[in-house]
Coordinates of C-alpha atoms and ligand atoms in Angstrom, one line a residue:
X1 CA 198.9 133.9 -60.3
X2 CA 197.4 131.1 -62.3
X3 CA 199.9 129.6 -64.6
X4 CA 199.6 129.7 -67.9
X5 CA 198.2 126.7 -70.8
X6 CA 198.4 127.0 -74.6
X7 CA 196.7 124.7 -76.5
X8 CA 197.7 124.4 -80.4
X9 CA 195.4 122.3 -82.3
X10 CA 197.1 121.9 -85.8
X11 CA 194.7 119.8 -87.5
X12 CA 192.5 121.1 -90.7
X13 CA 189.7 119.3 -89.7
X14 CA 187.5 121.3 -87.2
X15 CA 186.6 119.1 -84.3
X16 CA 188.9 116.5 -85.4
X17 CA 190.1 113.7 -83.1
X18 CA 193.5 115.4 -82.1
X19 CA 191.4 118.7 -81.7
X20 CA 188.8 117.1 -79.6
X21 CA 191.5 115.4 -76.9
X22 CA 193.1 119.1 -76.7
X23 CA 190.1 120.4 -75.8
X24 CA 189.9 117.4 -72.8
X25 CA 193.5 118.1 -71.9
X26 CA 192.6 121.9 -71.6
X27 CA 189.5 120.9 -69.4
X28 CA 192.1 119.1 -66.7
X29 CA 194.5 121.7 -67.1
X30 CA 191.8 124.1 -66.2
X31 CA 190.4 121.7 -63.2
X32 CA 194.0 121.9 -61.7
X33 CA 193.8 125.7 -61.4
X34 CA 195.2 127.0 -64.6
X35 CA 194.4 129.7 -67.0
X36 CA 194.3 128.3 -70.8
X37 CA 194.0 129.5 -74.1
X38 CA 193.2 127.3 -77.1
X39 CA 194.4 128.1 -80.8
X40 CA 193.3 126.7 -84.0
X41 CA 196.4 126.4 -86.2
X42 CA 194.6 126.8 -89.5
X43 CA 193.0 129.9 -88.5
X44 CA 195.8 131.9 -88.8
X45 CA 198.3 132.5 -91.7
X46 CA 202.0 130.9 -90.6
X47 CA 203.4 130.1 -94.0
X48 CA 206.8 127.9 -94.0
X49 CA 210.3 128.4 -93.2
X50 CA 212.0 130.2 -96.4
X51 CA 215.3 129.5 -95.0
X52 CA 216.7 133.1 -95.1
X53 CA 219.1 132.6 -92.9
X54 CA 218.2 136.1 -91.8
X55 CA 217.7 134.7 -88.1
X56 CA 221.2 133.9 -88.1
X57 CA 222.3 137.1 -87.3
X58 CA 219.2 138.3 -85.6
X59 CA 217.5 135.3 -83.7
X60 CA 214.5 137.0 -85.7
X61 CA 212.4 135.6 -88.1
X62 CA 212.1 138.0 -90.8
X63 CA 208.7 136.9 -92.5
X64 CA 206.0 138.9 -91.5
X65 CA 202.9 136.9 -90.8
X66 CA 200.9 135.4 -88.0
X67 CA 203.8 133.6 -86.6
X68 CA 205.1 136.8 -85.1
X69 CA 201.7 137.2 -83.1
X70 CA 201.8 133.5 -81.9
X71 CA 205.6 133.2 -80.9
X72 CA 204.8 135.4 -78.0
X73 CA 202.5 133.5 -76.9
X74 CA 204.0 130.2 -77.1
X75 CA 207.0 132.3 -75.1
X76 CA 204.5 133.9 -72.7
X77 CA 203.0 129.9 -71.9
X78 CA 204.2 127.8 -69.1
X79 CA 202.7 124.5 -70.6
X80 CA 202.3 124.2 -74.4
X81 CA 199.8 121.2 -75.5
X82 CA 200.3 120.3 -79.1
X83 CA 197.8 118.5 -81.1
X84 CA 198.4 117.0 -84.4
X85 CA 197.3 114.3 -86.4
X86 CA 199.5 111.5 -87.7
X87 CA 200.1 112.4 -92.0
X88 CA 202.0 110.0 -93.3
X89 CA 204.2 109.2 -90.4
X90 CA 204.4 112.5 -88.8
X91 CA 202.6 115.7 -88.1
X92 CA 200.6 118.0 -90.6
X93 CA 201.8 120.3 -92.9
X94 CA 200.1 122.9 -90.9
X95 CA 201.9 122.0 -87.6
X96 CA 205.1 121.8 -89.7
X97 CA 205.3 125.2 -90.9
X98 CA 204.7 126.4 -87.4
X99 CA 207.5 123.9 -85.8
X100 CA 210.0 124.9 -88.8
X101 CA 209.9 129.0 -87.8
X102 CA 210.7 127.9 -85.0
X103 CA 214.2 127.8 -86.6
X104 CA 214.6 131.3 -85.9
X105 CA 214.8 130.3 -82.1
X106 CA 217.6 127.3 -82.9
X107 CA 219.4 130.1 -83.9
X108 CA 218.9 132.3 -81.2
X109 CA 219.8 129.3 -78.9
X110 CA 222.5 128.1 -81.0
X111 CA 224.4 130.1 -83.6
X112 CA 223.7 133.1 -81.3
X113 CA 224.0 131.5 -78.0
X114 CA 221.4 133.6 -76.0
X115 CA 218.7 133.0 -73.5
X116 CA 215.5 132.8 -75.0
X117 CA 213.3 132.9 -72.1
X118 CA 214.4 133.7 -68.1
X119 CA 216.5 131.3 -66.6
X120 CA 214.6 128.9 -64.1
X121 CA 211.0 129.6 -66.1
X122 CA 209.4 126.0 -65.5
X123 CA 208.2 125.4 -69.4
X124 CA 206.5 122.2 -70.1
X125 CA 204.9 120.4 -73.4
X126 CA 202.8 118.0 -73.9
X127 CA 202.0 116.3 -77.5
X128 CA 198.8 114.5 -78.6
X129 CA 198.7 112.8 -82.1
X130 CA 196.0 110.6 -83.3
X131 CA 196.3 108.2 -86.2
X132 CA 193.8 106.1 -88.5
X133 CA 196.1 103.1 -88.4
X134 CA 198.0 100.8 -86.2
X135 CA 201.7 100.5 -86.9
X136 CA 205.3 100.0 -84.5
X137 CA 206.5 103.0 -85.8
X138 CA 204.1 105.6 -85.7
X139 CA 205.2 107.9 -83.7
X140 CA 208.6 107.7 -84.1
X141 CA 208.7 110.5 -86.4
X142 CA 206.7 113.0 -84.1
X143 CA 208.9 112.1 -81.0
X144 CA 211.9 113.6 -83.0
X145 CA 210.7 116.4 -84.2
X146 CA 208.8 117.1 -81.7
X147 CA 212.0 117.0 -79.3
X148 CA 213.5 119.3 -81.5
X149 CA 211.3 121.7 -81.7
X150 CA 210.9 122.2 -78.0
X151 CA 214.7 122.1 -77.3
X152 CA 214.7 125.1 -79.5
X153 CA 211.6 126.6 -77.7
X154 CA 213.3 125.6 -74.4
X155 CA 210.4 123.9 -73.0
X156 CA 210.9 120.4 -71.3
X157 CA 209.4 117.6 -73.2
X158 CA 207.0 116.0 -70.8
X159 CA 204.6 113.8 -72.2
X160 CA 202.9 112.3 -74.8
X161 CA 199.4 111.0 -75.9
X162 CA 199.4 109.0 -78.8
X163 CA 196.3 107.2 -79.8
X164 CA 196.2 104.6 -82.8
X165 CA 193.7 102.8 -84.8
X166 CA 190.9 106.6 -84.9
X167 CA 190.2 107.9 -88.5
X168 CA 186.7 109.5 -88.9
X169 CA 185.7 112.8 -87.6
X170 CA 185.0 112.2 -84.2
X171 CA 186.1 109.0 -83.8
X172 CA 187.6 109.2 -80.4
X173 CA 184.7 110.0 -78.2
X174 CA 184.2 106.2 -79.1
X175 CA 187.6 105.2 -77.8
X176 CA 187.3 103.6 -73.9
X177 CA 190.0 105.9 -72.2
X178 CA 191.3 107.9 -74.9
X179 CA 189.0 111.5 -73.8
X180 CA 189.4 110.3 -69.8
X181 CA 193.5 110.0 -70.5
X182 CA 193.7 114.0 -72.1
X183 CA 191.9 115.4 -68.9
X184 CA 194.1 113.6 -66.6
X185 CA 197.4 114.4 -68.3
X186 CA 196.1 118.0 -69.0
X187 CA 195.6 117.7 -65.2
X188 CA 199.2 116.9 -64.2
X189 CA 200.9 119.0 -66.7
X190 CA 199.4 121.9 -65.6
X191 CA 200.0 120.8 -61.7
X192 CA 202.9 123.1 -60.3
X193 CA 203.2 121.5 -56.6
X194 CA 205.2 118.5 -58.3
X195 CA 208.6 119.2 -60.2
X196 CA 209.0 118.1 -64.0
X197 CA 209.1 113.9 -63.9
X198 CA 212.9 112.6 -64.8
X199 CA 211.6 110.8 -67.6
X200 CA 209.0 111.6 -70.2
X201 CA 205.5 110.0 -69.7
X202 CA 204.8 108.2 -72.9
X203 CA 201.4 106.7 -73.6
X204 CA 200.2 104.7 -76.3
X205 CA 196.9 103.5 -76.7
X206 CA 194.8 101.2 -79.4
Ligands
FMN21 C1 196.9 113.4 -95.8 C2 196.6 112.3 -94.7 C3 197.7 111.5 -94.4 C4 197.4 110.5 -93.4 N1 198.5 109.7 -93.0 C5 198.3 108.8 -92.1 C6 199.4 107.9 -91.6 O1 200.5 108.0 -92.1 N2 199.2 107.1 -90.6 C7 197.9 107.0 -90.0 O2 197.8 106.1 -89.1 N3 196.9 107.7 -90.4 C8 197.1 108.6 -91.4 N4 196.0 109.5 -91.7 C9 194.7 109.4 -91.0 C10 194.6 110.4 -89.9 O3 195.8 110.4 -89.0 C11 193.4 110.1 -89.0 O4 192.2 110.3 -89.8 C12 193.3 111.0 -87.8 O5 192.2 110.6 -87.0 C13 193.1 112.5 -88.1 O6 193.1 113.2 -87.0 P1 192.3 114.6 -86.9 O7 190.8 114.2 -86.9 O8 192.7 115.2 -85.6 O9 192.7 115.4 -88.0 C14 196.2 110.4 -92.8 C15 195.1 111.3 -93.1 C16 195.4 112.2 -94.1 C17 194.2 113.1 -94.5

């Protein structure tokens, strides 16, 4: 069986530049013999952490919304690709309201110390973030969270395709490699003949 690729674009802007490299890295995931499934964050109605603490004792998040429907399928995936783009400094309130439910799984890891998926499941994540400037830290906010939230979600952290220096709709099907980059680390993400790299790919491009 094919293994499984969900793609979360976050952005607001349909088509937007973070959108538009998901859709590439879904293409190469697909060309490496995968089954994929994209999602359009804004679509659906995941309001924000209300901090409860109800998960606590449950490892359930209590709020009743579309969260519910897309938790299993961010359990069900084998490779999540996460697309944001870069609000000031970090990722957009729609991605954060999805990455702070996640707090209900924190909890189930941590406060209630059980397994949240099968032992041995081979879960890896890729992030893409785009931003309309050029600064040293850019994306030092969305490697933190974003390590976080999938050490919560129990999914290994394996790469990441930042891209600096796009702003307008559309921008990056200007860029030289930007598009070309996606598809081939859709490609190896989705690759299952290779074990999960030691370290991290991390790539940065202007
Ligand atoms: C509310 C808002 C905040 C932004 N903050 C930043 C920022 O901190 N740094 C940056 O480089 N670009 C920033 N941008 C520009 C976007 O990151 C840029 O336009 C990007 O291409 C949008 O990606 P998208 O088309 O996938 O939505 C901001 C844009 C908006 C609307």
């Amino acid at each position: 069986m094919s293994i499984k690729v969900l793609g979360i674009s976050t952005s607001p802007r349909i088509k937007g530049n973070s959108d538009l490299l998901l859709r590439r890295a879904l293409a190469g995931a697909e060309s490496a013999g995968a089954g994929t499934e994209y999602i359009r964050l804004p679509d659906y109605q995941v309001g924000p952490c209300i901090e409860c603490n109800a998960c606590y004792a449950t490892g359930l998040c209590k709020v009743q919304d579309d969260y519910q429907h897309l938790l299993k399928k961010i359990l069900d995936a084998d490779r999540i690709i996460f697309a944001t783009p870069i609000f000031f400094m970090t990722v957009c309130a729609q991605a954060k309201m999805l990455i702070d439910r996640c707090q209900s799984l924190w909890a189930h890891k941590y406060v209630l110390k059980k397994e949240l998926i099968t032992p041995g499941h081979d879960r890896r994540a890729m992030v893409i973030a785009v931003g309309g400037s050029r600064s040293k830290k850019q994306f030092d906010c969305i490697r933190l969270t974003m390590k976080s939230c999938f050490d919560s979600l129990q999914v290994y952290y394996a790469a990441n395709l930042f891209v600096n220096k796009i702003d307008s709709l559309g921008e990056i099907e200007k860029h030289p490699s930007a598009l070309k980059e996606a598809y081939r680390l859709g490609s190896l993400l989705a690759a299952t003949n290779s074990p999960p790299p030691q370290k991290s790919i991390d790539i940065e491009l202007t």
